[in-house]
Tab-separated table of C-alpha atoms in Angstrom:
chain	number	residue	atom	x	y	z
A	84	MET	CA	-53.871	15.726	-2.678
A	85	SER	CA	-53.915	18.973	-0.726
A	86	THR	CA	-50.850	20.183	1.153
A	87	GLN	CA	-52.726	19.686	4.425
A	88	LEU	CA	-55.315	17.245	5.697
A	89	TYR	CA	-57.294	16.938	8.918
A	90	LEU	CA	-56.765	13.873	11.079
A	91	ASN	CA	-58.202	13.470	14.572
A	92	GLY	CA	-58.122	17.110	15.535
A	93	GLN	CA	-54.923	18.132	13.766
A	94	TRP	CA	-54.074	19.761	10.448
A	95	LEU	CA	-51.109	17.855	9.037
A	96	ALA	CA	-49.035	17.410	5.918
A	97	PRO	CA	-50.042	14.097	4.289
A	98	GLU	CA	-46.606	12.594	4.922
A	99	ASP	CA	-46.971	13.302	8.653
A	100	ALA	CA	-50.395	11.675	9.030
A	101	GLN	CA	-50.459	8.238	10.665
A	102	VAL	CA	-53.241	5.776	11.447
A	103	SER	CA	-52.873	2.694	13.653
A	104	VAL	CA	-52.588	-0.668	11.898
A	105	MET	CA	-55.200	-1.816	14.438
A	106	ASP	CA	-57.731	0.679	13.092
A	107	ARG	CA	-60.984	-1.087	12.230
A	108	GLY	CA	-61.191	0.888	9.023
A	109	PHE	CA	-57.897	-0.665	7.937
A	110	LEU	CA	-58.690	-4.192	9.179
A	111	PHE	CA	-62.413	-4.478	8.411
A	112	GLY	CA	-63.430	-1.492	6.293
A	113	ASP	CA	-65.490	-0.547	9.367
A	114	GLY	CA	-66.282	3.047	8.500
A	115	VAL	CA	-68.133	5.417	6.212
A	116	TYR	CA	-67.154	8.237	3.875
A	117	GLU	CA	-68.544	11.218	2.018
A	118	VAL	CA	-67.358	13.208	-1.013
A	119	ILE	CA	-68.327	16.870	-1.304
A	120	PRO	CA	-67.745	18.765	-4.577
A	121	VAL	CA	-66.417	22.294	-4.168
A	122	TYR	CA	-66.829	24.890	-6.933
A	123	SER	CA	-65.019	28.238	-6.700
A	124	ARG	CA	-64.311	27.281	-3.071
A	125	HIS	CA	-68.016	26.873	-2.271
A	126	PRO	CA	-68.984	23.399	-0.988
A	127	PHE	CA	-72.051	22.286	-2.923
A	128	ARG	CA	-75.086	21.178	-0.915
A	129	LEU	CA	-73.024	20.760	2.221
A	130	ASP	CA	-76.049	20.162	4.442
A	131	GLN	CA	-77.275	17.321	2.218
A	132	HIS	CA	-73.838	15.695	2.132
A	133	LEU	CA	-73.460	15.961	5.898
A	134	GLY	CA	-76.975	14.605	6.305
A	135	ARG	CA	-76.063	11.565	4.199
A	136	LEU	CA	-72.889	11.136	6.255
A	137	GLY	CA	-74.968	11.196	9.429
A	138	ARG	CA	-77.371	8.567	8.067
A	139	SER	CA	-74.451	6.310	7.111
A	140	LEU	CA	-72.967	6.691	10.596
A	141	ASP	CA	-76.324	5.864	12.184
A	142	ALA	CA	-76.736	2.826	9.951
A	143	ILE	CA	-73.469	1.249	11.147
A	144	GLN	CA	-73.927	2.397	14.756
A	145	ILE	CA	-71.119	4.952	14.950
A	146	GLY	CA	-71.881	8.100	16.923
A	147	ASN	CA	-71.383	11.265	14.906
A	148	PRO	CA	-68.074	12.767	16.095
A	149	HIS	CA	-69.043	16.346	15.205
A	150	THR	CA	-72.029	18.624	15.235
A	151	GLN	CA	-73.292	20.109	11.988
A	152	ALA	CA	-71.596	23.393	12.879
A	153	GLU	CA	-68.278	21.665	13.600
A	154	TRP	CA	-68.364	19.725	10.326
A	155	THR	CA	-69.233	22.920	8.468
A	156	ALA	CA	-66.270	24.741	10.012
A	157	LEU	CA	-63.848	21.933	9.082
A	158	VAL	CA	-65.108	21.660	5.507
A	159	SER	CA	-65.171	25.417	5.044
A	160	HIS	CA	-61.587	25.748	6.294
A	161	LEU	CA	-60.363	23.058	3.906
A	162	ALA	CA	-62.341	24.540	0.991
A	163	ALA	CA	-60.769	27.934	1.639
A	164	THR	CA	-57.188	26.680	1.971
A	165	ALA	CA	-57.009	23.906	-0.638
A	166	GLU	CA	-54.673	24.390	-3.599
A	167	TRP	CA	-57.484	24.523	-6.154
A	168	ASP	CA	-60.624	26.604	-6.578
A	169	ASP	CA	-62.496	23.495	-7.790
A	170	HIS	CA	-61.863	20.345	-5.767
A	171	SER	CA	-63.561	17.592	-3.820
A	172	ILE	CA	-63.427	17.106	-0.065
A	173	TYR	CA	-63.238	13.531	1.165
A	174	ILE	CA	-64.474	12.740	4.679
A	175	GLN	CA	-63.898	9.373	6.336
A	176	VAL	CA	-64.941	8.215	9.795
A	177	THR	CA	-63.960	4.782	11.109
A	178	ARG	CA	-64.696	3.047	14.390
A	179	GLY	CA	-61.033	3.555	15.260
A	180	PRO	CA	-58.313	1.320	16.693
A	181	MET	CA	-58.765	-1.672	19.008
A	182	ALA	CA	-56.454	-3.547	21.356
A	183	VAL	CA	-56.802	-6.913	19.590
A	184	ARG	CA	-58.358	-7.870	16.275
A	185	ASN	CA	-61.984	-8.675	17.086
A	186	HIS	CA	-65.143	-8.418	15.010
A	187	VAL	CA	-67.091	-7.156	18.037
A	188	PHE	CA	-67.313	-3.367	18.401
A	189	PRO	CA	-65.053	-1.789	21.031
A	190	ALA	CA	-67.021	-0.846	24.142
A	191	GLU	CA	-65.678	2.720	24.015
A	192	PRO	CA	-64.512	3.415	20.448
A	193	VAL	CA	-62.055	6.220	19.734
A	194	LEU	CA	-63.053	7.233	16.221
A	195	THR	CA	-60.663	8.068	13.403
A	196	VAL	CA	-61.772	11.190	11.509
A	197	LEU	CA	-60.109	12.236	8.248
A	198	LEU	CA	-60.709	15.103	5.804
A	199	LEU	CA	-58.639	15.776	2.687
A	200	ALA	CA	-58.994	17.701	-0.549
A	201	GLU	CA	-58.276	16.506	-4.086
A	202	GLN	CA	-58.321	18.416	-7.360
A	203	MET	CA	-61.507	18.023	-9.387
A	204	ASN	CA	-61.540	18.402	-13.164
A	205	ALA	CA	-64.943	18.397	-14.798
A	206	PRO	CA	-65.137	16.504	-18.102
A	207	SER	CA	-64.246	18.759	-21.014
A	208	THR	CA	-66.662	19.600	-23.798
A	209	GLU	CA	-64.663	17.256	-26.042
A	210	GLN	CA	-65.137	14.387	-23.606
A	211	VAL	CA	-68.842	15.087	-23.280
A	212	SER	CA	-69.297	15.385	-27.044
A	213	ALA	CA	-67.513	12.074	-27.640
A	214	GLY	CA	-69.348	10.195	-24.915
A	215	VAL	CA	-67.993	7.194	-23.043
A	216	ALA	CA	-68.227	3.431	-23.314
A	217	ALA	CA	-69.475	1.120	-20.572
A	218	VAL	CA	-69.692	-2.567	-19.824
A	219	SER	CA	-72.346	-4.328	-17.777
A	220	ALA	CA	-72.162	-6.804	-14.925
A	221	ALA	CA	-74.262	-8.484	-12.284
A	222	ASP	CA	-74.517	-6.317	-9.173
A	223	ILE	CA	-72.464	-8.391	-6.710
A	224	ARG	CA	-72.425	-5.776	-3.948
A	225	TRP	CA	-73.985	-6.246	-0.523
A	226	LEU	CA	-77.609	-5.387	0.245
A	227	ARG	CA	-77.013	-2.030	1.946
A	228	CYS	CA	-75.706	0.071	-0.928
A	229	ASP	CA	-77.520	3.068	0.583
A	230	ILE	CA	-74.758	3.181	3.224
A	231	LYS	CA	-71.683	5.016	1.975
A	232	SER	CA	-69.382	2.395	3.476
A	233	THR	CA	-65.604	2.316	3.052
A	234	SER	CA	-65.981	-1.417	2.322
A	235	LEU	CA	-65.822	-0.928	-1.438
A	236	LEU	CA	-64.096	-4.083	-2.673
A	237	ALA	CA	-67.020	-5.102	-4.898
A	238	ASN	CA	-67.200	-1.596	-6.383
A	239	CYS	CA	-63.452	-1.658	-7.043
A	240	LEU	CA	-63.670	-5.020	-8.810
A	241	LEU	CA	-66.605	-3.839	-10.917
A	242	ARG	CA	-64.970	-0.532	-11.835
A	243	GLN	CA	-61.729	-2.335	-12.700
A	244	GLN	CA	-63.729	-4.557	-15.045
A	245	ALA	CA	-64.671	-1.407	-16.979
A	246	VAL	CA	-61.111	-0.057	-17.023
A	247	ALA	CA	-59.745	-3.409	-18.216
A	248	ALA	CA	-62.160	-3.205	-21.151
A	249	GLY	CA	-61.130	0.380	-21.950
A	250	CYS	CA	-64.425	1.718	-20.647
A	251	ALA	CA	-65.471	4.444	-18.231
A	252	GLU	CA	-68.081	2.658	-16.111
A	253	THR	CA	-69.768	-0.634	-15.316
A	254	VAL	CA	-73.569	-0.602	-15.495
A	255	LEU	CA	-75.029	-2.928	-12.856
A	256	PHE	CA	-78.084	-5.167	-12.998
A	257	ARG	CA	-79.612	-7.139	-10.129
A	258	ASP	CA	-82.305	-9.747	-10.792
A	259	GLY	CA	-83.027	-8.272	-14.207
A	260	PHE	CA	-83.264	-4.625	-13.114
A	261	LEU	CA	-80.924	-1.647	-13.384
A	262	THR	CA	-79.449	-0.485	-10.072
A	263	GLU	CA	-76.611	1.978	-10.798
A	264	GLY	CA	-72.982	2.074	-11.894
A	265	ALA	CA	-69.931	0.935	-9.966
A	266	ALA	CA	-69.271	4.591	-9.066
A	267	ALA	CA	-72.140	6.577	-10.576
A	268	SER	CA	-75.890	6.867	-10.941
A	269	ILE	CA	-77.307	5.647	-14.257
A	270	PHE	CA	-80.181	7.275	-16.148
A	271	VAL	CA	-82.143	5.948	-19.127
A	272	VAL	CA	-84.030	7.953	-21.773
A	273	ARG	CA	-86.837	6.295	-23.717
A	274	ASN	CA	-89.310	8.104	-25.976
A	275	GLY	CA	-88.324	11.496	-24.563
A	276	VAL	CA	-88.895	10.425	-20.936
A	277	LEU	CA	-86.082	10.379	-18.384
A	278	LEU	CA	-86.143	7.135	-16.377
A	279	ALA	CA	-84.405	6.930	-12.986
A	280	PRO	CA	-84.051	3.880	-10.725
A	281	ILE	CA	-85.887	4.064	-7.415
A	282	LYS	CA	-83.843	5.059	-4.365
A	283	ASN	CA	-83.732	2.092	-2.028
A	284	HIS	CA	-81.243	-0.065	-0.120
A	285	LEU	CA	-79.748	-1.308	-3.407
A	286	THR	CA	-78.575	2.121	-4.593
A	287	LEU	CA	-76.646	5.039	-3.166
A	288	PRO	CA	-78.861	8.115	-2.679
A	289	GLY	CA	-76.812	10.328	-5.005
A	290	ILE	CA	-76.764	14.103	-4.625
A	291	THR	CA	-76.128	14.520	-8.376
A	292	TYR	CA	-79.046	12.124	-8.989
A	293	ASP	CA	-81.226	14.642	-7.144
A	294	VAL	CA	-79.837	17.568	-9.153
A	295	VAL	CA	-80.592	15.842	-12.461
A	296	LEU	CA	-84.196	15.125	-11.453
A	297	GLU	CA	-84.657	18.676	-10.164
A	298	LEU	CA	-83.354	20.159	-13.411
A	299	ALA	CA	-85.616	17.881	-15.414
A	300	ALA	CA	-88.647	18.958	-13.386
A	301	ALA	CA	-87.728	22.650	-13.583
A	302	ASN	CA	-87.439	22.476	-17.376
A	303	GLY	CA	-90.486	20.362	-18.097
A	304	LEU	CA	-88.694	17.169	-19.061
A	305	PRO	CA	-90.944	14.157	-18.319
A	306	VAL	CA	-89.504	11.938	-15.587
A	307	SER	CA	-90.437	8.485	-14.337
A	308	VAL	CA	-88.772	7.129	-11.177
A	309	ARG	CA	-89.386	3.392	-11.218
A	310	ASP	CA	-87.830	-0.031	-11.614
A	311	ILE	CA	-86.060	-0.174	-14.987
A	312	THR	CA	-85.535	-3.542	-16.632
A	313	GLU	CA	-82.281	-4.672	-18.169
A	314	ALA	CA	-84.042	-4.930	-21.538
A	315	GLU	CA	-85.214	-1.304	-21.297
A	316	THR	CA	-81.677	-0.230	-20.468
A	317	ARG	CA	-80.129	-2.097	-23.380
A	318	THR	CA	-82.668	-0.687	-25.846
A	319	ALA	CA	-82.598	2.866	-24.474
A	320	ASP	CA	-82.606	5.887	-26.752
A	321	GLU	CA	-79.988	7.435	-24.451
A	322	LEU	CA	-77.962	6.267	-21.472
A	323	TRP	CA	-76.196	8.575	-19.002
A	324	LEU	CA	-73.959	8.315	-15.958
A	325	ALA	CA	-73.873	10.961	-13.249
A	326	SER	CA	-71.748	11.581	-10.160
A	327	SER	CA	-70.444	14.471	-8.083
A	328	THR	CA	-66.995	14.375	-9.691
A	329	ARG	CA	-67.942	13.387	-13.271
A	330	GLU	CA	-71.141	15.455	-13.403
A	331	VAL	CA	-73.275	14.071	-16.286
A	332	LEU	CA	-71.813	12.066	-19.177
A	333	PRO	CA	-73.478	10.239	-22.085
A	334	ILE	CA	-72.800	6.522	-22.485
A	335	VAL	CA	-72.670	5.896	-26.245
A	336	GLN	CA	-71.715	2.220	-26.154
A	337	LEU	CA	-72.724	-0.589	-23.788
A	338	ASP	CA	-71.002	-3.975	-24.039
A	339	GLY	CA	-69.714	-3.124	-27.516
A	340	VAL	CA	-73.144	-2.132	-28.843
A	341	LYS	CA	-74.026	1.449	-29.741
A	342	VAL	CA	-76.679	2.987	-27.525
A	343	GLY	CA	-79.602	3.577	-29.893
A	344	ARG	CA	-80.908	7.104	-30.136
A	345	LYS	CA	-83.727	8.536	-32.168
A	346	ARG	CA	-82.367	10.979	-34.723
A	347	GLY	CA	-83.813	14.414	-35.191
A	348	CYS	CA	-85.094	16.838	-32.619
A	349	VAL	CA	-87.632	16.081	-29.933
A	350	GLU	CA	-89.082	18.439	-27.381
A	351	HIS	CA	-86.397	19.790	-24.973
A	352	CYS	CA	-83.579	18.941	-27.399
A	353	SER	CA	-82.634	22.402	-28.622
A	354	ALA	CA	-79.985	23.225	-25.992
A	355	PRO	CA	-76.445	23.082	-27.437
A	356	LEU	CA	-73.440	21.807	-25.522
A	357	GLU	CA	-71.879	24.606	-23.518
A	358	PRO	CA	-68.178	24.795	-22.568
A	359	ALA	CA	-67.356	22.848	-19.421
A	360	GLY	CA	-64.092	24.605	-18.650
A	361	ASP	CA	-60.516	23.836	-19.568
A	362	ALA	CA	-59.816	20.614	-21.428
A	363	THR	CA	-58.787	17.744	-19.189
A	364	PRO	CA	-56.914	14.517	-19.926
A	365	ALA	CA	-58.952	11.829	-21.639
A	366	VAL	CA	-60.953	9.586	-19.327
A	367	GLU	CA	-61.068	5.816	-19.659
A	368	GLY	CA	-63.485	4.749	-22.326
A	369	MET	CA	-63.788	8.114	-24.067
A	370	ALA	CA	-65.062	7.632	-27.578
A	371	THR	CA	-62.653	9.960	-29.372
A	372	GLY	CA	-60.765	8.153	-32.116
A	373	ASN	CA	-63.061	5.119	-32.160
A	374	THR	CA	-65.409	4.133	-34.955
A	375	TRP	CA	-68.330	4.073	-32.544
A	376	ALA	CA	-67.880	7.726	-31.500
A	377	GLY	CA	-71.105	9.672	-31.663
A	378	THR	CA	-72.757	12.837	-30.458
A	379	PRO	CA	-74.844	13.102	-27.298
A	380	GLY	CA	-78.526	12.406	-27.678
A	381	PRO	CA	-80.907	15.381	-27.816
A	382	VAL	CA	-82.255	14.954	-24.283
A	383	PHE	CA	-78.736	14.719	-22.893
A	384	ALA	CA	-77.720	17.865	-24.799
A	385	ALA	CA	-80.558	19.717	-23.102
A	386	MET	CA	-79.660	18.359	-19.657
A	387	TYR	CA	-75.999	19.239	-20.147
A	388	GLY	CA	-76.913	22.823	-20.925
A	389	TRP	CA	-79.181	23.039	-17.894
A	390	TYR	CA	-76.498	21.503	-15.670
A	391	GLN	CA	-73.782	23.899	-16.807
A	392	GLU	CA	-76.055	26.901	-16.330
A	393	TYR	CA	-76.974	25.641	-12.857
A	394	LYS	CA	-73.310	25.134	-11.984
A	395	THR	CA	-72.488	28.693	-12.991
A	396	ARG	CA	-75.529	30.248	-11.324
A	397	VAL	CA	-75.802	28.123	-8.153
A	398	MET	CA	-72.956	25.712	-7.502
A	399	ARG	CA	-70.272	28.372	-7.719
A	400	HIS	CA	-72.091	30.526	-5.184
A	401	GLY	CA	-72.667	28.054	-2.370
């Protein structure tokens, strides 16, 4: 964590920051959050992240405590003063403390606003080349996954299920259809076409999800945004996860079964893996050292190259 964080109008050392035990975020998870990746001290797509924060606040009936300009100033200050050039900025807004524990909203809430920075290490080339393993589970989350709520117990349980199995992610299905991962978007490749689940109330509108689709469109990769069945997911040629902090990673095993990929080159598959920076510690579920380790599929290899070029050309420059 950074040496300083922002809490309710003050810049403080983490050990000096205090929140009331009567805060509704602590008692009920009554709040929302946002995570903004920062590359070379440039917050990436800040307006889109702040827009998503505003929509989450509106959805749970919390007035936005800051204007766009005020949020931008706070984020920019933290990005400039954090310990690391590459990091993530976490924003959390709760409905604040109350006099007595009561489910009903306070008539005049005094919001709790928090910003902090944490180091961000992109997956290394070795991690990407090995791929990761995943498990699957029924999507037990609530019906408003489009709200970036701090009430993440279901996500924690689902992600822990993956970690307990030595895997990196849990792929979620609801009523026979793919939704997303416990903490990532999930993409499917079949017959050279990139399939993406529809954005709706059952999925988080991911910023990295948007980047992947934009890169696909810019490079002529066929894309279909639609409902994806569990059967299509399990018989995919390639399976990926994507998030702001993990970027794009290939899933090479799902529930102990290798993800099937067509061998040989297809259109768009010529891009080699490019270096992703300094090597980082192994993530849960990385395939290195396991008999099921494989190489990324050809469509993923192309996307990875496009993503790294985009990060260098755009993300690191604001």
